[in-house]
Amino acid sequence: MEKLIPVINKLQDVFNAVTSEGIDLPQIVVIGSQSAGKSSVLENIVGRDFLPRGSGIVTRRPLILKLINIPSDGKSKETDSSIEEWGEFEHARNKTFYDFSQIREEIQKATDAEVGTNKGVSAKPISLTIYSPHVLNLTLVDLPGMTKVPVGDQPKDIDRQIREMNKMFIQRPNAIIVAVTPANIDLANSDALQLAKEVDPEGLRTIGVITKIDLMDKGTNAVEILTNRVLNLKLGFVGIVCRSQEDIIQNRPIREALANEKKFFSTHQAYRNIAHKMGSQYLAQTLNKLLLEHIHHCLPDLKSKITESLVDAERELQSYGDPLYDERTNKGGLLLSILTKFSNDYKGAIEGKLTDSGAKELYGGARISFIFNEIYVGCLKTMSPFDGLELNDIRTAIRNATGPNTALFVPEISFELLTKRQIIRLLEPSLQCVDYVFEELMRIVSQLESKELLRFEILRTKIVEVVTELLNECRSPTKQMIENLIRIELAYINTGHPDFIGSEGSINQLVDEKVKEKEVEIRRKMEENQRAQAEAEAAALQFQQQQLNQKNQGKQPTVPARNPAPGPTANPRGTVSNPAPVPGPSIPTTAIASAIQGKVGSGQNGKAKKKPSSNKRNSLDSVPINIKSEGPLSEKEKYETNLIRSLIQSYFNIVRTNTQDTIPKSIMFFLVNQSKELMHNRLVEKLYKEESFDVLLGESPEIVARRKAAKDSVSKLKRATEILNEVRDFTFK
């Protein structure tokens, strides 16, 4: 067993060296219900009385107990006296505790400081290291005991809090679970074994500890449990005899209690055959061996994770670079190489030579292409040639262009004015496209995070300033060129363009549309005539049927009509009356009245026309301040407005196509390509100055500290790998 100590000491160095997340180091976790005897088990392993005791929940914070074996002639760090045992707390590193009663008081004090005195619990651990020649190197975690009912000022969900805390520690795959259960309860009711089974259902890393065996009823024993016959655990069960309350009150040494425990198992009739596998000392040795075997089993995965951490640490250390020398030539060469690399990376990002094979989104020049072909062209395609242009606007422009005369032909000036009005709308999205590309170039600059730039923050800030100034200088002439291109289109309306429909083409198009409208009208009238003929035939059939019926009754038939109207008829006496209406063609009453009035004139039944009043003044209406073309369009106006619309649509499409081609080309020439060509020279001109070397290449204290930490981490991880290789070659006997 002594051979294990040097190996465990070396492994302890590994545990101290590895602090990276994701590395689950082996440890022993002690769980059990309240007053199950966990504290007694730990004190028996340590051999000293140092844990708080009392009623209710005593352990209210996890206690990480590190046991470090020292030679028996070890001396205190602060004195030369031969003190064999002492303790140290992580939260009080400057203080060493030689009196174990003070260690108990410090645990209680640290607990109250975190959770108060109301018996609350906290998952924040207390770390205690005990140095002693009487212990094996172990790391034990003592957790608060599980309870059912809250007492006093405890939270109502205290049982859930403690259970979740226990589960958090034991669910780690590399944790060995020590499930403590009193001998005077049924195993089926053991909170510790039930919780252990949730995270370790096959019982591969759980060892059962049965306490208070000496307190069992006479005639009963725990042999069936201790021999793994009631509940099968791969690591088995170990029986423990806890110190009595009388021993604690009388402050009897634990070593005396351990001797009494050994005597109990060796002399008890039921346990003497298995006494060599019982007791606190056997438990400590078993845990020591289990931990070592567990570490040996976890070595491949542990070594793999340490190797990964070592690679990451070396990569991080490399990113910080070597410390700079004071020679200015070295700094000048380094600065020039950084500026050159930044310029090349900028060009590569635009030209698509700096992309990551695993990238899942567009980057650099591909995003600029997306701006041109998807955003800008897509916007122009959605623009209608007639946005903001109403028919009344076209009619007004035509009338304004004719002046006081009535034009025989559509004036060409109205077409040009309206076309220019629509072309100017292309300017705003074109200028916005320049801004989008500018922002994309700035994005590329911000994403060029080389290790050198991360190392020299001042240099990176200066580079961004110079590049931003350069891009702004290129943006101004780019926008000026865009404005000139739109002005060029406005300066001359080329009606001779081969793709322009022209007036003749527009007239032909209008004629074709008119012919189509006429055809539709003819078809509509034909359908109406057919419907009228069908109604006439139906009326004739009805008349024949009526004639036949009246003939049989001896009456004269009446002539059917679709629109009967009442009218005067003569009775046999020759007087005029208004009997029931006779079907026949009708004339509106107003028309009859007008006819009678026209014939009679100023007769007795007519009304005399009124002469104009002599008081009315013969004058014109006043001219309105604002005159607009309103009202329905005449046939002539319809023809003229449709002709202008056709011409505007044709010419606007030509200009839009030209713009979609010339604007991206101008942006690439004046902004993108120009910035690429000027980038390196501008950076060297602005930044490569000998008096600025120290400032630009000055490292921040944070970078210096990170380099030192990364260097220490690399050194420790390399040492950890060597130790793990030694443990891998160790043979268990």
XYZ file of C-alpha atoms in Angstrom:
733
model
C 0.000 0.000 0.000
C 2.894 2.335 0.632
C 3.695 2.180 -3.083
C 0.413 3.946 -3.807
C 1.386 7.098 -1.954
C 4.063 8.390 -4.375
C 1.782 7.710 -7.348
C -1.150 9.509 -5.748
C 1.081 12.433 -4.835
C 2.036 12.784 -8.487
C -1.583 12.499 -9.536
C -2.455 15.223 -7.079
C -0.103 17.458 -9.060
C -2.132 16.593 -12.153
C -5.354 17.570 -10.416
C -3.870 20.859 -9.290
C -2.466 21.596 -12.758
C -5.600 20.864 -14.740
C -8.152 23.602 -14.250
C -9.724 23.602 -17.693
C -13.436 23.114 -18.057
C -14.585 19.785 -19.450
C -11.984 17.713 -17.554
C -13.851 15.658 -14.963
C -11.298 14.562 -12.367
C -11.961 11.485 -10.211
C -13.224 12.183 -6.700
C -15.063 10.425 -3.877
C -18.489 11.833 -2.912
C -20.130 10.933 0.410
C -23.956 11.067 0.534
C -26.508 9.956 3.085
C -29.585 10.984 5.001
C -29.482 13.293 7.991
C -27.751 11.691 11.003
C -26.749 8.639 8.952
C -23.204 8.869 10.347
C -21.396 10.539 7.403
C -19.372 12.796 9.669
C -18.236 9.830 11.751
C -17.099 7.994 8.617
C -14.991 10.967 7.485
C -13.512 11.559 10.936
C -12.604 7.882 11.192
C -10.781 8.105 7.831
C -8.924 11.270 8.863
C -8.347 10.027 12.413
C -9.246 13.373 13.981
C -12.378 14.953 15.382
C -12.840 18.130 13.292
C -16.442 18.304 11.905
C -19.330 20.311 13.459
C -21.912 18.293 15.335
C -25.413 18.962 16.595
C -29.111 18.365 15.954
C -30.788 18.893 12.607
C -28.793 19.661 9.449
C -25.214 20.259 10.533
C -23.449 20.075 7.137
C -25.119 22.865 5.128
C -22.429 23.442 2.494
C -20.407 20.881 0.518
C -17.066 20.243 2.185
C -14.264 19.346 -0.223
C -11.782 17.536 1.980
C -8.294 17.041 0.558
C -6.090 14.629 2.468
C -2.362 15.037 1.785
C 0.102 12.490 3.136
C 3.322 13.962 4.523
C 6.359 12.260 6.020
C 6.096 11.557 9.741
C 8.943 13.998 10.466
C 7.207 16.861 8.600
C 7.458 20.286 10.196
C 5.114 23.191 10.254
C 5.559 25.766 7.527
C 5.629 28.584 10.077
C 7.651 27.050 12.903
C 10.394 24.540 13.259
C 8.456 22.494 15.814
C 7.550 18.967 14.876
C 3.824 19.314 14.274
C 2.564 16.324 12.339
C -0.926 17.484 11.358
C -2.521 20.789 10.334
C -5.278 22.149 8.139
C -5.672 24.987 5.644
C -8.798 26.583 4.149
C -8.903 27.986 0.625
C -10.863 31.032 1.823
C -8.216 31.695 4.497
C -4.961 30.813 2.764
C -2.804 32.972 4.989
C -3.820 31.095 8.123
C -2.785 27.608 9.220
C -4.899 25.673 11.758
C -3.036 23.348 14.104
C -5.894 22.907 16.568
C -8.592 20.763 14.969
C -11.251 22.292 17.209
C -10.489 25.595 15.498
C -10.995 23.866 12.157
C -14.481 22.860 13.354
C -15.233 26.428 14.389
C -13.962 27.811 11.050
C -16.251 25.432 9.117
C -19.215 26.607 11.150
C -18.180 30.246 10.747
C -17.807 29.945 6.947
C -21.171 28.199 6.714
C -22.992 30.873 8.700
C -21.322 33.597 6.656
C -22.726 32.134 3.441
C -26.215 30.904 4.395
C -26.837 32.453 7.824
C -27.901 30.663 10.946
C -31.391 29.613 9.821
C -30.310 26.149 8.699
C -30.411 27.062 5.005
C -28.113 25.315 2.508
C -25.785 26.426 -0.286
C -24.013 24.607 -3.137
C -20.940 26.819 -2.766
C -18.304 24.482 -1.322
C -15.830 24.916 1.530
C -12.362 23.653 0.613
C -10.261 22.186 3.427
C -6.840 20.561 3.062
C -5.467 18.401 5.876
C -1.808 17.426 5.988
C -1.052 14.335 8.035
C 1.246 11.312 7.991
C -1.710 9.135 9.000
C -3.801 9.582 5.861
C -3.642 8.465 2.262
C -3.934 11.022 -0.493
C -7.645 11.297 -1.141
C -10.191 13.876 -2.162
C -13.519 13.433 -0.360
C -16.657 15.546 -0.765
C -19.041 15.605 2.196
C -22.536 16.765 1.197
C -25.465 17.949 3.347
C -27.576 15.105 4.653
C -30.914 14.490 2.919
C -33.999 15.287 4.973
C -37.749 14.960 4.535
C -39.378 17.637 6.679
C -38.140 21.245 7.057
C -37.752 22.418 10.644
C -37.461 25.873 12.156
C -36.685 28.576 9.623
C -35.617 26.158 6.905
C -37.082 26.733 3.404
C -40.138 24.636 2.599
C -38.333 22.985 -0.320
C -35.201 22.177 1.679
C -35.546 18.493 0.753
C -35.538 19.308 -2.972
C -32.573 21.678 -2.660
C -30.433 19.131 -0.836
C -31.415 16.305 -3.178
C -30.542 18.336 -6.295
C -27.214 19.366 -4.747
C -26.322 15.741 -3.988
C -27.318 14.661 -7.487
C -25.236 17.411 -9.105
C -22.064 16.016 -7.509
C -22.667 12.292 -7.973
C -23.907 12.419 -11.581
C -20.384 13.146 -12.819
C -19.119 9.945 -14.469
C -15.762 10.040 -12.686
C -17.240 10.322 -9.186
C -17.127 7.323 -6.821
C -20.295 7.352 -4.703
C -20.096 6.471 -1.030
C -23.710 5.798 0.014
C -23.980 5.862 3.823
C -26.948 4.024 5.357
C -27.670 3.219 9.040
C -27.979 -0.481 9.834
C -31.255 0.030 11.715
C -33.314 0.902 8.588
C -34.399 -1.144 5.599
C -32.195 -0.755 2.502
C -35.330 -0.146 0.419
C -35.852 3.070 2.385
C -32.253 4.303 2.060
C -32.223 7.791 0.539
C -28.552 7.454 -0.341
C -28.941 4.162 -2.232
C -32.071 5.378 -4.039
C -30.344 8.545 -5.257
C -27.201 6.626 -6.235
C -29.302 4.233 -8.300
C -30.709 7.140 -10.330
C -27.275 8.130 -11.632
C -25.590 4.699 -11.375
C -28.382 2.181 -12.073
C -25.995 -0.757 -12.502
C -24.077 0.009 -9.288
C -20.695 0.133 -11.036
C -19.250 3.081 -9.098
C -21.221 2.944 -5.829
C -19.872 1.538 -2.578
C -22.282 1.019 0.328
C -21.322 1.934 3.895
C -23.453 0.494 6.685
C -23.070 2.476 9.918
C -24.208 1.915 13.508
C -23.923 -1.868 13.220
C -23.275 -2.121 16.966
C -26.700 -0.537 17.647
C -28.764 -3.224 15.894
C -31.329 -5.181 17.890
C -30.087 -8.302 19.621
C -30.507 -11.395 17.515
C -30.190 -9.427 14.256
C -27.169 -8.688 12.080
C -26.237 -7.193 8.721
C -24.296 -10.109 7.323
C -26.680 -10.585 4.359
C -26.258 -6.898 3.435
C -22.492 -6.783 3.935
C -21.971 -9.878 1.779
C -23.858 -8.287 -1.148
C -26.802 -10.717 -0.955
C -29.630 -8.216 -0.418
C -28.510 -5.537 -2.889
C -25.732 -6.239 -5.355
C -23.145 -3.454 -5.688
C -20.023 -4.056 -7.726
C -17.885 -2.296 -5.133
C -19.671 -4.059 -2.248
C -20.514 -2.930 1.294
C -18.341 -2.023 4.289
C -19.546 -2.022 7.886
C -18.619 0.819 10.268
C -18.980 1.253 14.030
C -19.554 4.906 14.869
C -18.315 6.519 18.039
C -20.887 6.680 20.774
C -22.207 9.934 22.154
C -20.398 9.139 25.390
C -17.083 8.898 23.502
C -17.719 12.279 21.906
C -18.686 13.940 25.192
C -15.683 12.522 27.020
C -13.493 13.508 24.044
C -11.962 10.071 23.691
C -9.374 9.841 20.900
C -10.582 8.496 17.560
C -7.670 6.084 17.474
C -9.106 4.445 20.584
C -12.494 4.233 18.861
C -10.863 2.639 15.824
C -9.288 0.028 18.067
C -12.663 -0.721 19.674
C -14.198 -0.971 16.175
C -11.632 -3.512 15.096
C -12.227 -5.517 18.288
C -15.990 -5.472 17.706
C -15.817 -7.071 14.266
C -13.118 -9.586 15.162
C -14.958 -10.846 18.253
C -18.561 -10.708 17.049
C -19.862 -14.147 16.180
C -21.673 -12.989 13.054
C -18.913 -10.734 11.666
C -15.649 -12.332 12.671
C -15.384 -14.266 9.401
C -15.557 -11.017 7.416
C -13.818 -8.789 9.959
C -10.853 -8.232 7.634
C -13.229 -6.441 5.215
C -14.898 -4.303 7.851
C -14.015 -1.111 9.689
C -12.924 2.456 8.944
C -9.314 1.580 8.156
C -10.371 -0.993 5.576
C -12.780 1.556 4.099
C -9.978 4.122 3.746
C -7.720 1.576 2.089
C -10.546 0.435 -0.187
C -11.378 3.970 -1.216
C -7.715 4.679 -1.822
C -7.397 1.655 -4.081
C -10.719 2.291 -5.802
C -9.683 5.851 -6.529
C -6.363 4.746 -7.962
C -8.017 2.042 -10.084
C -10.656 4.501 -11.162
C -7.979 6.960 -12.179
C -6.202 4.214 -14.112
C -9.488 3.365 -15.851
C -10.099 7.015 -16.721
C -6.549 7.576 -17.983
C -7.261 7.310 -21.743
C -10.057 9.868 -21.666
C -8.228 12.032 -19.122
C -5.060 12.003 -21.188
C -7.022 12.845 -24.352
C -8.638 15.849 -22.709
C -5.338 17.025 -21.254
C -3.756 16.711 -24.704
C -6.547 18.811 -26.208
C -6.090 21.400 -23.474
C -2.361 21.434 -24.158
C -2.929 22.041 -27.876
C -5.356 24.885 -27.115
C -2.956 26.422 -24.603
C -0.043 26.257 -27.056
C -2.201 27.817 -29.785
C -3.221 30.601 -27.420
C 0.395 31.187 -26.370
C 1.425 31.334 -30.012
C -1.264 33.923 -30.762
C 0.320 36.288 -28.241
C 3.714 35.986 -29.937
C 7.139 36.211 -28.387
C 8.085 39.183 -26.241
C 9.429 42.026 -28.365
C 13.067 43.053 -28.394
C 14.225 46.629 -28.068
C 16.022 46.826 -31.414
C 14.093 49.164 -33.693
C 14.986 47.178 -36.804
C 13.114 44.208 -35.457
C 10.081 46.314 -34.636
C 10.182 47.990 -38.049
C 10.273 44.650 -39.820
C 7.451 43.323 -37.672
C 5.305 46.408 -38.317
C 5.881 46.229 -42.073
C 4.963 42.543 -42.143
C 1.747 43.229 -40.207
C 0.730 46.044 -42.592
C 1.523 43.915 -45.636
C -0.443 40.959 -44.289
C -3.436 43.156 -43.522
C -3.438 44.576 -47.080
C -3.177 41.101 -48.608
C -5.937 39.779 -46.368
C -8.159 42.714 -47.393
C -7.631 41.929 -51.082
C -8.113 38.225 -50.476
C -11.396 38.770 -48.658
C -12.770 40.816 -51.587
C -11.485 38.444 -54.251
C -12.745 35.326 -52.447
C -9.295 33.954 -51.565
C -9.702 34.237 -47.796
C -12.867 32.211 -47.284
C -13.175 29.345 -44.825
C -14.084 26.003 -46.371
C -16.519 25.381 -43.541
C -18.241 28.771 -43.773
C -22.031 28.613 -43.781
C -22.728 32.169 -44.944
C -21.496 34.625 -47.550
C -18.345 36.594 -46.806
C -16.369 39.453 -48.323
C -16.725 39.907 -52.074
C -19.633 37.471 -52.202
C -21.648 39.822 -50.008
C -20.837 42.747 -52.342
C -22.111 40.680 -55.274
C -25.276 39.974 -53.301
C -25.764 43.711 -52.768
C -25.446 44.388 -56.506
C -27.496 41.529 -57.937
C -30.095 40.900 -55.252
C -30.658 44.098 -53.321
C -29.903 46.861 -55.838
C -31.157 45.202 -59.030
C -34.114 43.768 -57.119
C -35.056 47.269 -55.971
C -34.894 48.699 -59.506
C -37.003 45.880 -60.894
C -39.788 46.688 -58.458
C -39.874 50.336 -59.575
C -42.774 51.038 -61.941
C -42.342 53.607 -64.714
C -45.565 55.223 -63.510
C -44.965 55.438 -59.754
C -46.312 58.805 -58.633
C -47.580 59.585 -62.143
C -51.353 59.899 -62.573
C -53.329 60.296 -65.785
C -54.185 63.866 -64.825
C -50.449 64.597 -64.509
C -49.920 63.439 -68.096
C -52.961 65.400 -69.359
C -51.724 68.524 -67.535
C -48.240 68.170 -69.022
C -49.684 67.840 -72.527
C -51.913 70.890 -72.151
C -49.096 72.954 -70.651
C -46.834 71.992 -73.564
C -49.391 73.160 -76.191
C -49.646 76.672 -74.787
C -52.669 78.728 -75.915
C -53.147 76.682 -79.064
C -54.974 73.448 -79.574
C -52.290 71.024 -80.781
C -52.928 68.781 -83.709
C -50.199 66.425 -82.538
C -48.932 65.341 -79.088
C -46.095 67.705 -78.060
C -42.752 65.917 -77.584
C -41.713 68.237 -74.745
C -44.381 66.727 -72.488
C -42.850 63.280 -73.022
C -39.342 64.519 -72.107
C -40.476 66.342 -68.967
C -42.388 63.369 -67.644
C -39.603 60.907 -68.532
C -36.959 62.959 -66.704
C -39.243 63.103 -63.704
C -39.236 59.300 -63.551
C -35.511 58.851 -64.306
C -34.458 61.043 -61.368
C -36.031 58.448 -59.063
C -33.127 56.076 -59.883
C -30.627 58.326 -58.118
C -31.539 57.607 -54.476
C -31.253 53.771 -54.584
C -28.017 54.113 -56.564
C -26.430 56.340 -53.907
C -27.721 53.997 -51.206
C -25.991 51.116 -52.985
C -22.681 52.987 -52.583
C -23.277 53.242 -48.823
C -24.110 49.538 -48.605
C -20.855 48.551 -50.314
C -18.921 50.986 -48.107
C -20.391 49.378 -44.994
C -19.523 45.942 -46.355
C -15.891 46.970 -46.839
C -15.832 48.244 -43.255
C -17.241 44.885 -42.143
C -14.354 43.125 -43.902
C -11.880 45.371 -42.076
C -13.469 44.614 -38.698
C -13.342 40.857 -39.338
C -9.649 40.740 -40.245
C -8.665 39.659 -36.722
C -5.156 38.290 -37.131
C -3.206 37.224 -34.058
C -0.865 40.191 -34.512
C -3.710 42.680 -34.492
C -5.208 41.072 -31.413
C -1.827 41.389 -29.772
C -1.295 45.086 -30.587
C -4.563 46.876 -29.864
C -3.168 50.373 -30.502
C -1.884 49.321 -33.927
C -5.216 47.788 -34.804
C -7.050 50.972 -33.827
C -4.716 53.058 -35.994
C -5.129 50.701 -38.963
C -8.909 50.966 -38.731
C -8.653 54.752 -38.616
C -6.436 54.905 -41.720
C -8.608 52.437 -43.653
C -11.800 54.283 -42.708
C -10.275 57.550 -43.945
C -9.228 55.892 -47.218
C -12.651 54.373 -47.846
C -14.344 57.717 -47.174
C -12.025 59.352 -49.692
C -13.022 56.752 -52.276
C -16.719 57.011 -51.473
C -16.979 60.723 -52.374
C -15.868 60.411 -56.040
C -17.952 57.248 -56.328
C -21.103 59.125 -55.377
C -20.110 61.981 -57.678
C -19.804 59.500 -60.540
C -23.212 58.022 -59.737
C -24.792 61.481 -59.822
C -23.089 62.226 -63.140
C -24.420 59.016 -64.668
C -27.972 59.984 -63.750
C -27.358 63.539 -65.022
C -26.120 62.098 -68.314
C -29.391 60.240 -68.711
C -31.314 63.417 -67.917
C -29.240 65.569 -70.257
C -30.355 63.895 -73.472
C -33.470 61.811 -74.083
C -32.326 59.644 -76.952
C -35.507 58.861 -78.834
C -33.372 57.323 -81.554
C -32.285 54.466 -79.301
C -32.689 51.152 -81.163
C -34.709 49.660 -78.298
C -37.034 52.665 -78.005
C -40.559 52.005 -79.231
C -40.881 55.463 -80.832
C -44.036 57.410 -81.732
C -44.818 55.190 -84.701
C -44.532 52.088 -82.595
C -46.671 53.652 -79.892
C -49.354 54.596 -82.418
C -49.371 51.092 -83.825
C -49.646 49.746 -80.307
C -52.541 52.060 -79.545
C -54.255 51.094 -82.786
C -53.879 47.448 -81.899
C -55.341 48.127 -78.462
C -58.212 50.090 -80.038
C -58.944 47.257 -82.447
C -59.003 44.816 -79.569
C -61.351 47.080 -77.604
C -63.638 47.344 -80.657
C -63.677 43.591 -81.036
C -64.652 43.215 -77.400
C -67.412 45.816 -77.840
C -68.734 44.075 -80.932
C -68.850 40.743 -79.133
C -70.667 42.374 -76.219
C -73.306 43.928 -78.521
C -73.749 40.661 -80.366
C -74.416 38.936 -77.080
C -76.940 41.636 -76.141
C -78.695 41.360 -79.554
C -78.949 37.623 -79.202
C -80.428 38.058 -75.749
C -82.973 40.641 -77.117
C -83.946 38.347 -80.013
C -84.549 35.515 -77.584
C -86.781 37.730 -75.478
C -88.739 38.781 -78.609
C -89.282 35.178 -79.639
C -90.456 34.361 -76.128
C -92.915 37.286 -76.251
C -94.257 36.153 -79.661
C -94.792 32.657 -78.333
C -96.642 34.078 -75.362
C -98.828 36.190 -77.689
C -99.760 33.153 -79.799
C -100.704 31.228 -76.700
C -102.822 34.121 -75.443
C -104.527 34.469 -78.862
C -105.436 30.820 -78.831
C -106.851 31.032 -75.312
C -108.930 34.137 -76.048
C -110.249 32.689 -79.295
C -111.601 29.797 -77.346
C -113.234 32.313 -74.973
C -114.495 34.631 -77.761
C -112.226 37.616 -76.896
C -109.861 39.713 -78.934
C -106.201 39.120 -78.114
C -104.040 41.888 -76.781
C -100.637 42.710 -78.186
C -97.862 41.769 -75.701
C -95.190 44.286 -74.949
C -92.118 44.103 -72.739
C -92.549 47.550 -71.238
C -96.277 48.277 -70.714
C -97.150 51.821 -69.705
C -100.475 53.416 -68.843
C -102.060 55.717 -71.448
C -105.446 57.277 -72.289
C -108.038 55.070 -74.124
C -111.433 55.845 -75.672
C -114.524 54.197 -74.253
C -117.612 53.334 -76.422
C -119.113 56.725 -75.626
C -116.101 58.567 -77.042
C -114.845 60.005 -73.742
C -111.300 59.741 -72.525
C -110.663 57.611 -69.510
C -107.838 55.680 -67.869
C -108.823 52.055 -67.776
C -106.371 49.232 -67.122
C -103.212 49.696 -69.144
C -103.011 48.079 -72.508
C -99.662 46.583 -73.385
C -97.814 48.463 -76.029
C -94.967 50.878 -76.682
C -94.788 53.743 -74.247
C -93.545 57.367 -74.428
C -92.349 59.135 -71.304
C -94.826 61.562 -69.873
C -92.300 64.344 -69.843
C -91.777 63.901 -73.562
C -95.548 64.154 -74.223
C -95.728 67.251 -72.114
C -92.900 68.826 -74.021
C -94.486 67.980 -77.379
C -97.829 69.449 -76.388
C -96.123 72.532 -75.047
C -94.168 72.927 -78.264
C -97.270 72.682 -80.460
C -99.614 74.726 -78.367
C -97.052 77.380 -77.632
C -98.649 80.063 -75.503
C -102.082 78.617 -75.831
C -104.604 78.176 -73.076
C -103.069 74.948 -71.797
C -99.433 76.040 -72.213
C -97.153 78.025 -70.050
C -95.575 81.248 -71.277
C -91.801 81.428 -71.322
C -90.228 83.815 -68.909
C -88.182 86.636 -70.301
C -84.743 87.211 -68.927
C -84.643 89.476 -65.975
C -83.572 92.952 -66.839
C -81.612 93.095 -63.527
C -79.104 90.302 -64.395
C -75.581 91.568 -65.322
C -73.937 90.081 -68.437
C -70.321 89.246 -67.151
C -67.744 86.388 -67.024
C -66.919 84.212 -64.016
C -63.666 85.027 -62.228
C -60.523 83.077 -63.154
C -59.506 80.549 -60.397
C -56.096 80.942 -58.807
C -55.271 77.241 -59.277
C -56.495 75.542 -62.420
C -56.265 71.764 -62.674
C -57.198 69.372 -65.428
C -60.195 67.562 -63.999
C -63.179 65.697 -65.213
C -63.448 62.685 -67.503
C -61.014 62.350 -70.385
C -62.200 62.992 -73.897
C -61.463 60.501 -76.646
C -58.643 62.725 -77.874
C -57.169 63.028 -74.361
C -57.370 59.278 -73.833
C -55.436 58.725 -77.023
C -52.767 61.294 -76.105
C -52.244 60.085 -72.516
C -51.995 56.444 -73.558
C -49.462 57.393 -76.213
C -47.281 59.247 -73.670
C -47.560 56.366 -71.158
C -46.350 53.921 -73.767
C -43.361 56.112 -74.639
C -42.428 56.686 -70.969
C -42.562 52.976 -70.183
C -40.336 52.080 -73.127
C -37.675 54.719 -72.422
C -37.666 54.185 -68.629
C -36.970 50.480 -69.115
C -33.985 51.366 -71.331
C -32.531 53.754 -68.723
C -33.148 51.261 -65.900
C -31.270 48.544 -67.773
C -28.361 50.914 -68.393
C -28.308 51.901 -64.705
C -28.293 48.306 -63.503
C -25.093 47.815 -65.487
C -23.192 51.084 -65.034
C -23.777 51.713 -61.304
C -22.141 48.464 -60.018
C -19.260 48.978 -62.449
C -18.698 52.503 -61.181
C -18.774 51.379 -57.536
C -16.275 48.616 -58.222
C -13.891 50.963 -60.058
C -14.017 54.032 -57.839
C -14.538 52.422 -54.412
C -13.667 48.714 -54.208
C -10.752 48.378 -56.637
C -9.362 51.798 -55.776
C -9.253 50.960 -52.061
C -7.468 47.679 -52.822
C -4.793 49.418 -54.889
C -4.180 52.224 -52.408
C -4.439 50.198 -49.185
C -0.829 49.091 -48.672
C 0.785 52.383 -49.684
C -1.582 54.367 -47.504
C -0.932 52.195 -44.436
C 2.841 52.440 -44.878
C 2.641 56.173 -45.493
C 0.579 56.854 -42.377
C 1.900 54.288 -39.890
C 5.421 53.198 -40.799
C 7.262 55.873 -38.836
C 10.213 55.056 -36.621
C 9.104 57.360 -33.832
C 5.788 55.466 -33.652
C 7.201 51.938 -33.405
C 7.155 51.785 -29.614
C 3.592 53.125 -29.400
C 2.077 51.013 -32.173
C 3.798 47.802 -31.062
C 3.271 48.365 -27.365
C 1.507 45.476 -25.641
C -1.209 46.051 -23.102
C -0.697 44.664 -19.559
C -3.618 42.326 -20.205
C -1.812 40.689 -23.143
C 1.358 40.308 -21.075
C -0.624 38.663 -18.267
C -2.412 36.354 -20.702
C 0.880 35.279 -22.272
C 2.299 34.471 -18.838
C -0.804 32.511 -17.836
C -0.806 30.599 -21.129
C 2.900 29.813 -20.715
C 2.332 28.500 -17.176
C -0.613 26.442 -18.366
C 1.453 24.870 -21.153
C 4.211 24.000 -18.665
C 1.815 22.430 -16.171
C -0.088 20.473 -18.809
C 3.154 19.054 -20.193
C 4.107 17.972 -16.675
C 0.658 16.467 -16.210
C 1.095 14.413 -19.370
C 4.411 13.037 -18.077
C 2.819 12.069 -14.741
C -0.071 10.361 -16.475
C 2.383 8.345 -18.535
C 4.031 7.165 -15.288
C 0.665 6.161 -13.838
C -0.224 4.326 -17.035
C 2.883 2.171 -16.633
C 2.065 1.412 -12.970
C 1.048 -2.217 -12.251
C -1.519 -2.973 -9.558
C -0.788 -5.944 -7.324
